[in-house]
CSV table of N, CA and C in Angstrom, one decimal:
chain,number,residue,atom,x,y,z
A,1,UNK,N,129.6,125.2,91.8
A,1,UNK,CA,129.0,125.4,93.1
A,1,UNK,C,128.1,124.2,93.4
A,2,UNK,N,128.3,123.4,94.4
A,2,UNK,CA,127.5,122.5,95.0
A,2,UNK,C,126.1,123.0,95.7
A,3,UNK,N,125.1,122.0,94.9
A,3,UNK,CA,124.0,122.2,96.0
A,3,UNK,C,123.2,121.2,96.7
A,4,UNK,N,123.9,120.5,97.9
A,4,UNK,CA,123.6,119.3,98.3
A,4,UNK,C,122.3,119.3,98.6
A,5,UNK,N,121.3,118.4,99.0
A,5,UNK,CA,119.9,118.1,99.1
A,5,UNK,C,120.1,117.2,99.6
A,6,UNK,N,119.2,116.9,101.5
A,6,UNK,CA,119.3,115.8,101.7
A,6,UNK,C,118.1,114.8,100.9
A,7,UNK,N,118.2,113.9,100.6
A,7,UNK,CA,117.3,113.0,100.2
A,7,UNK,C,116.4,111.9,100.8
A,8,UNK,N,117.0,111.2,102.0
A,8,UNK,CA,116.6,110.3,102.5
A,8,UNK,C,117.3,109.7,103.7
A,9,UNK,N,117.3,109.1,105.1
A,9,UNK,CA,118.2,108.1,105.6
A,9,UNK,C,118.7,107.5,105.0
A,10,UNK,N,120.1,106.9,105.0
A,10,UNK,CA,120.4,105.3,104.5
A,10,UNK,C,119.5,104.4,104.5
A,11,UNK,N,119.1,104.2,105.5
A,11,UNK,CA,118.0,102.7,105.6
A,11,UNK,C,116.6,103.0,105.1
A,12,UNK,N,116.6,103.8,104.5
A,12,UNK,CA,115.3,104.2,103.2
A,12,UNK,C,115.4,103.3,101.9
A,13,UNK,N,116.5,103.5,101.7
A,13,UNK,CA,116.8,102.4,100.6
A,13,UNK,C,117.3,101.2,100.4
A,14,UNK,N,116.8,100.2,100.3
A,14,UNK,CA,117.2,98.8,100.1
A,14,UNK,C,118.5,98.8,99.3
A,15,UNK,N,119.3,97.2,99.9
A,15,UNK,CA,120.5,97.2,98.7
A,15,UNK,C,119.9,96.7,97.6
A,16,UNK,N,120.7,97.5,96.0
A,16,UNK,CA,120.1,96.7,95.1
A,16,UNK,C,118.7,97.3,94.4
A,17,UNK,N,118.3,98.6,95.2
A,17,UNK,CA,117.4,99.4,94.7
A,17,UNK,C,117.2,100.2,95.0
A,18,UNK,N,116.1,101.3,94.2
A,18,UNK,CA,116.2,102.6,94.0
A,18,UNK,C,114.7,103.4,94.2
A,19,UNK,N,115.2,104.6,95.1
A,19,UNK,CA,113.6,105.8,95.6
A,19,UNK,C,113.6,106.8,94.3
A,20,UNK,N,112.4,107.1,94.1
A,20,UNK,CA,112.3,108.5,93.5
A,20,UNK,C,112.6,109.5,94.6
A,21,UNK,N,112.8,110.7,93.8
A,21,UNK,CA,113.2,112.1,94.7
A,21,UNK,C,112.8,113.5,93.4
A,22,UNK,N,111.6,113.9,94.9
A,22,UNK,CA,111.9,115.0,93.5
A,22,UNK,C,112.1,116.4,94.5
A,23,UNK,N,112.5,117.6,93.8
A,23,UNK,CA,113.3,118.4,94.2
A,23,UNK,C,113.1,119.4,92.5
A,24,UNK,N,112.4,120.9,93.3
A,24,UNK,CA,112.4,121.6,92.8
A,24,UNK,C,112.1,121.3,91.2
A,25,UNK,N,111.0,121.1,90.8
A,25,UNK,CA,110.0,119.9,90.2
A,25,UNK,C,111.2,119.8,88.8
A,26,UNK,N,112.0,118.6,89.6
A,26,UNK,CA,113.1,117.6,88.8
A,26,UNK,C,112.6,116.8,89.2
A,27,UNK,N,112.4,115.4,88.9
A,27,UNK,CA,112.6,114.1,89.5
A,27,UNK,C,114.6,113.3,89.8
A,28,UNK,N,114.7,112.9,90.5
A,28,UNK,CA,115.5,112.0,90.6
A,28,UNK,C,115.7,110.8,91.1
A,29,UNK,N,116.7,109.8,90.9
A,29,UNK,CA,116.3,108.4,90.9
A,29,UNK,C,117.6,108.2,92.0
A,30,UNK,N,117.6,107.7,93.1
A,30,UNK,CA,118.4,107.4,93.7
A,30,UNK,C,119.0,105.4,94.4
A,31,UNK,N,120.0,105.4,94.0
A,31,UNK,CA,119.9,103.9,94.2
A,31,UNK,C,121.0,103.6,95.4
A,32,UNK,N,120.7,102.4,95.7
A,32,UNK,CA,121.7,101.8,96.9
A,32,UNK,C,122.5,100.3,96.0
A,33,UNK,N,123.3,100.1,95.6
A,33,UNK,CA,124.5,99.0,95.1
A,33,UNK,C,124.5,98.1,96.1
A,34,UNK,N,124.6,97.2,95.2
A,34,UNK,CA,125.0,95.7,96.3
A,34,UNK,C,125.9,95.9,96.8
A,35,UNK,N,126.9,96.9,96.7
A,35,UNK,CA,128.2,97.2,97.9
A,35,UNK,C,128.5,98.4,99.4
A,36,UNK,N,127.0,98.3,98.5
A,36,UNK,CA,126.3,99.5,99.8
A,36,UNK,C,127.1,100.8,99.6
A,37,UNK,N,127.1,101.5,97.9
A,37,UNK,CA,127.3,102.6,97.4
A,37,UNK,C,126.0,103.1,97.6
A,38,UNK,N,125.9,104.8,97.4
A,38,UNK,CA,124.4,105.4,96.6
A,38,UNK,C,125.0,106.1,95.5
A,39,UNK,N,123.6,106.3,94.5
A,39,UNK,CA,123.9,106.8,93.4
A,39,UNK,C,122.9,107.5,92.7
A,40,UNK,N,123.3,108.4,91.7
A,40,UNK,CA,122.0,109.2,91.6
A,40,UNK,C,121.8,109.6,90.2
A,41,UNK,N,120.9,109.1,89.6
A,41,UNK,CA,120.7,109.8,88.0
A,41,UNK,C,119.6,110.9,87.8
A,42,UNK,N,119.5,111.1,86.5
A,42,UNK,CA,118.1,111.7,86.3
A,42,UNK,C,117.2,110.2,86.7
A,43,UNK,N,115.5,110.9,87.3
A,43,UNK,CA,114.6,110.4,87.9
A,43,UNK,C,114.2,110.0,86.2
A,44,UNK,N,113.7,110.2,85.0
A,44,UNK,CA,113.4,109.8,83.9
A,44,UNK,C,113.9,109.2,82.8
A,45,UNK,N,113.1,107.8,82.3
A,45,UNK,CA,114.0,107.3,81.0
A,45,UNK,C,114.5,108.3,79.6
A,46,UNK,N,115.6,108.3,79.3
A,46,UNK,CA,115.5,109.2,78.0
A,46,UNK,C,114.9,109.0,76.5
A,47,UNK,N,114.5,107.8,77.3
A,47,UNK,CA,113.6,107.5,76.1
A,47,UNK,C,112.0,107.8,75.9
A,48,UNK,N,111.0,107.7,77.1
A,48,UNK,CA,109.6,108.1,76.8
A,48,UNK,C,109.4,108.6,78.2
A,49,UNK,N,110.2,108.9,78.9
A,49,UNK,CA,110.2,109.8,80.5
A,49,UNK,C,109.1,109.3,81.0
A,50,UNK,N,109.5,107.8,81.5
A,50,UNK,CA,109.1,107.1,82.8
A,50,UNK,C,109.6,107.3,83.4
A,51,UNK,N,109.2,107.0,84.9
A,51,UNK,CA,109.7,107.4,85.8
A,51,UNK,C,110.6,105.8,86.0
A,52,UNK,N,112.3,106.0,86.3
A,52,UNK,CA,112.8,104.9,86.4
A,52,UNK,C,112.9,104.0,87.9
A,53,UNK,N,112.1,104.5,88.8
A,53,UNK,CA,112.2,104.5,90.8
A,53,UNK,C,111.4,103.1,90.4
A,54,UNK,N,110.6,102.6,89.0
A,54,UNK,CA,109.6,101.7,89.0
A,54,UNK,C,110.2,100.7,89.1
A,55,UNK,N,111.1,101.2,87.9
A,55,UNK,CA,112.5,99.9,87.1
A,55,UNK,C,112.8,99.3,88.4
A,56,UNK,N,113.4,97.9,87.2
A,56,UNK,CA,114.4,96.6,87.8
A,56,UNK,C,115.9,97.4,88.1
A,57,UNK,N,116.1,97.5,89.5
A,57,UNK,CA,118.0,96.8,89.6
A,57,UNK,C,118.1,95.7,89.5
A,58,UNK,N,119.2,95.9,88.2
A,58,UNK,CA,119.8,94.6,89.2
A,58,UNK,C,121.5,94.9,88.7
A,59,UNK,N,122.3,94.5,89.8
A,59,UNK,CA,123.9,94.9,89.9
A,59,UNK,C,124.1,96.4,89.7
A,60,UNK,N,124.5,96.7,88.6
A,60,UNK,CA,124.8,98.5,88.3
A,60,UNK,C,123.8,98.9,87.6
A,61,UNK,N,122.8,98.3,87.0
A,61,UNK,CA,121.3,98.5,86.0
A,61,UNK,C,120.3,98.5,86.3
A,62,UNK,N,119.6,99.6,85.4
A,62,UNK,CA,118.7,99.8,86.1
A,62,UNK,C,117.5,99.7,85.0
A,63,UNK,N,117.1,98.6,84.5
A,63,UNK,CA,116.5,98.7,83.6
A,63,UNK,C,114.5,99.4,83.7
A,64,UNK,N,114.3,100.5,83.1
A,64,UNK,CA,113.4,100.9,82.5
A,64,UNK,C,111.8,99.7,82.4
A,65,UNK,N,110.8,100.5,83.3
A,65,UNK,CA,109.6,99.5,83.0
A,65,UNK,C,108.9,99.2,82.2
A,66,UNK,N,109.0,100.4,81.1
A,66,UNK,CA,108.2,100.3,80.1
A,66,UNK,C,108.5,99.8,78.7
A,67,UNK,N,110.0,99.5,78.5
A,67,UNK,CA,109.9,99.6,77.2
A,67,UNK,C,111.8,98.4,77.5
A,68,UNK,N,111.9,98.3,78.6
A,68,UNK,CA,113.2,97.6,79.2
A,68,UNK,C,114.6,97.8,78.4
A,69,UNK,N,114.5,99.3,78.6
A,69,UNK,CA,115.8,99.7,78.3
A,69,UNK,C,116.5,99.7,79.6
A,70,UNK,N,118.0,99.7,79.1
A,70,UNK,CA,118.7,99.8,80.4
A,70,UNK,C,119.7,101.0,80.2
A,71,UNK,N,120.5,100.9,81.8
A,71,UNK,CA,121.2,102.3,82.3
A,71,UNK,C,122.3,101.6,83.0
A,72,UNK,N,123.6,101.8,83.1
A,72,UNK,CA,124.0,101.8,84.3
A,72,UNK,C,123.6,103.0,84.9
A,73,UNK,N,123.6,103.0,86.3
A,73,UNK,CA,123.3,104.0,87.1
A,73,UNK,C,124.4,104.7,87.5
A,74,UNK,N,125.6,104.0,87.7
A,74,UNK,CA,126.8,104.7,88.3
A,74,UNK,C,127.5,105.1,87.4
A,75,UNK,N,127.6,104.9,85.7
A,75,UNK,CA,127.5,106.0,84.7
A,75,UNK,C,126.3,106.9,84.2
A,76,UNK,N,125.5,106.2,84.3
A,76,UNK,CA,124.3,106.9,83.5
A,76,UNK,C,124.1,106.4,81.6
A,77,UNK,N,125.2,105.7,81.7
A,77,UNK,CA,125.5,105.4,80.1
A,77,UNK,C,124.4,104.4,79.9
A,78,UNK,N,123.8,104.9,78.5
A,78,UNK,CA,122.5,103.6,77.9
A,78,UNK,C,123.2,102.4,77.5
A,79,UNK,N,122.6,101.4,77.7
A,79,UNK,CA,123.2,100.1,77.3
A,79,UNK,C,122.2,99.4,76.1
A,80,UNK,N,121.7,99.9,75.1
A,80,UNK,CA,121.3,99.6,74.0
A,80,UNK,C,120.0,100.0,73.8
A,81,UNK,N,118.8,99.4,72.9
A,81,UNK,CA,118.0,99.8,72.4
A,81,UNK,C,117.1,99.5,72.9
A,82,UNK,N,115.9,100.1,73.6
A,82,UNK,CA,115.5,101.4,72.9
A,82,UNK,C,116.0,102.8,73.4
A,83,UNK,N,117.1,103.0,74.5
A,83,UNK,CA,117.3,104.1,74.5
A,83,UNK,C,118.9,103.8,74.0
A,84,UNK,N,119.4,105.2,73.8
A,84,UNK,CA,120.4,106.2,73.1
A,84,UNK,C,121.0,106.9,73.7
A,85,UNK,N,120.2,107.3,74.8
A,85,UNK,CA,120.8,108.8,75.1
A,85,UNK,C,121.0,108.5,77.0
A,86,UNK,N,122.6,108.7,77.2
A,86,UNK,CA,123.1,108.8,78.5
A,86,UNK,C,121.8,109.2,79.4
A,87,UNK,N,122.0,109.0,80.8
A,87,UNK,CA,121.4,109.6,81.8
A,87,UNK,C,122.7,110.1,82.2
A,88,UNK,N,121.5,111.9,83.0
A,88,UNK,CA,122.8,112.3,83.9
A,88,UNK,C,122.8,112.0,85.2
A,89,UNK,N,123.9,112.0,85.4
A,89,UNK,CA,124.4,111.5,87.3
A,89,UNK,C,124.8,112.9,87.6
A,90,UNK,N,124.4,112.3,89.2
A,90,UNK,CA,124.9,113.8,90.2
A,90,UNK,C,125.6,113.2,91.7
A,91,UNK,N,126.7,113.9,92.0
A,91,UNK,CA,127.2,113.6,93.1
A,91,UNK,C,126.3,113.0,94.4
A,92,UNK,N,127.3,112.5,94.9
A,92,UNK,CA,126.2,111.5,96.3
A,92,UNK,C,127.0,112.0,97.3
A,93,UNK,N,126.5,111.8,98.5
A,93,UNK,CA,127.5,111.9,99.8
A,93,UNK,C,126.7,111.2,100.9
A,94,UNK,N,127.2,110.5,101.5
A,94,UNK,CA,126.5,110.2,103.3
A,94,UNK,C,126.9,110.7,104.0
A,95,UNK,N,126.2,111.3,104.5
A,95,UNK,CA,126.8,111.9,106.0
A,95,UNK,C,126.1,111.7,107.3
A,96,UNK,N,126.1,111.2,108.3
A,96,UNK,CA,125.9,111.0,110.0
A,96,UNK,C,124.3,110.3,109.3
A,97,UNK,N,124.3,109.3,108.6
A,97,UNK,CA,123.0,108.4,108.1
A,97,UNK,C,122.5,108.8,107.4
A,98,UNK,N,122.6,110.0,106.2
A,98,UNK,CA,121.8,110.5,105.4
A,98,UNK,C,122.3,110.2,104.3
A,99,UNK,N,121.5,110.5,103.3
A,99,UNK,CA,121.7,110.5,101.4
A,99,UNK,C,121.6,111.9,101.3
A,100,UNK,N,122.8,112.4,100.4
A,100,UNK,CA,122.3,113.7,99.8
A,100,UNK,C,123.1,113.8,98.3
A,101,UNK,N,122.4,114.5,97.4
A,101,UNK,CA,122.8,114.5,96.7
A,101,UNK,C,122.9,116.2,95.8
A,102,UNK,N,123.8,116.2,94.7
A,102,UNK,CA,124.1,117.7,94.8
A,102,UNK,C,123.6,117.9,93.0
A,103,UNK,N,122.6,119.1,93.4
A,103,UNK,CA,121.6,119.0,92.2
A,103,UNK,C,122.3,120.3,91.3
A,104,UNK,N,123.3,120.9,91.5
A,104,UNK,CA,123.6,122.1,91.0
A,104,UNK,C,123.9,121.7,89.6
């Protein structure tokens, strides 16, 4: 079962970077692609739960401020050390200018 949330207008988020969102006290990290995708992971690193809205994009990565670990975002998969452990993604959708994303 889908539970979409809207999040934001499109033009909230820059290409190439990413808003916090939080929702029903989750955090989530929402980003805009240099191809003018959105995309959505958990809001925290899995490694010492920073908030990642701080982090560097750059291209599909989202690298972590504290400790510069990285993510792709559009997997959520860690890309080496110091984190290990995947982020999870959640469906995106735009509709008539909005971001929403589905937290179920």
């Amino acid at each position: 079962m889908s539970n979409w949330v809207k999040v934001c207008a499109t033009d909230e988020i820059d290409e190439e970077d990413v808003i916090r969102f939080d929702h029903a006290g989750r955090t989530f990290a929402v980003y805009r692609s240099p191809d003018d995708e959105f995309f959505a992971t958990d809001g925290l690193c899995t490694h010492e739960k920073i908030h990642l809205a701080e982090g560097l994009v750059m291209d599909d990565i989202i690298e972590c401020p504290k400790h510069n670990g990285r993510f792709s975002y559009k997997t959520g998969e860690a890309k080496g050390a110091p984190v290990c452990v995947d982020l999870k993604t959640y469906p995106v959708k735009v509709e008539g200018g909005s971001v929403f994303i589905s937290v179920a």
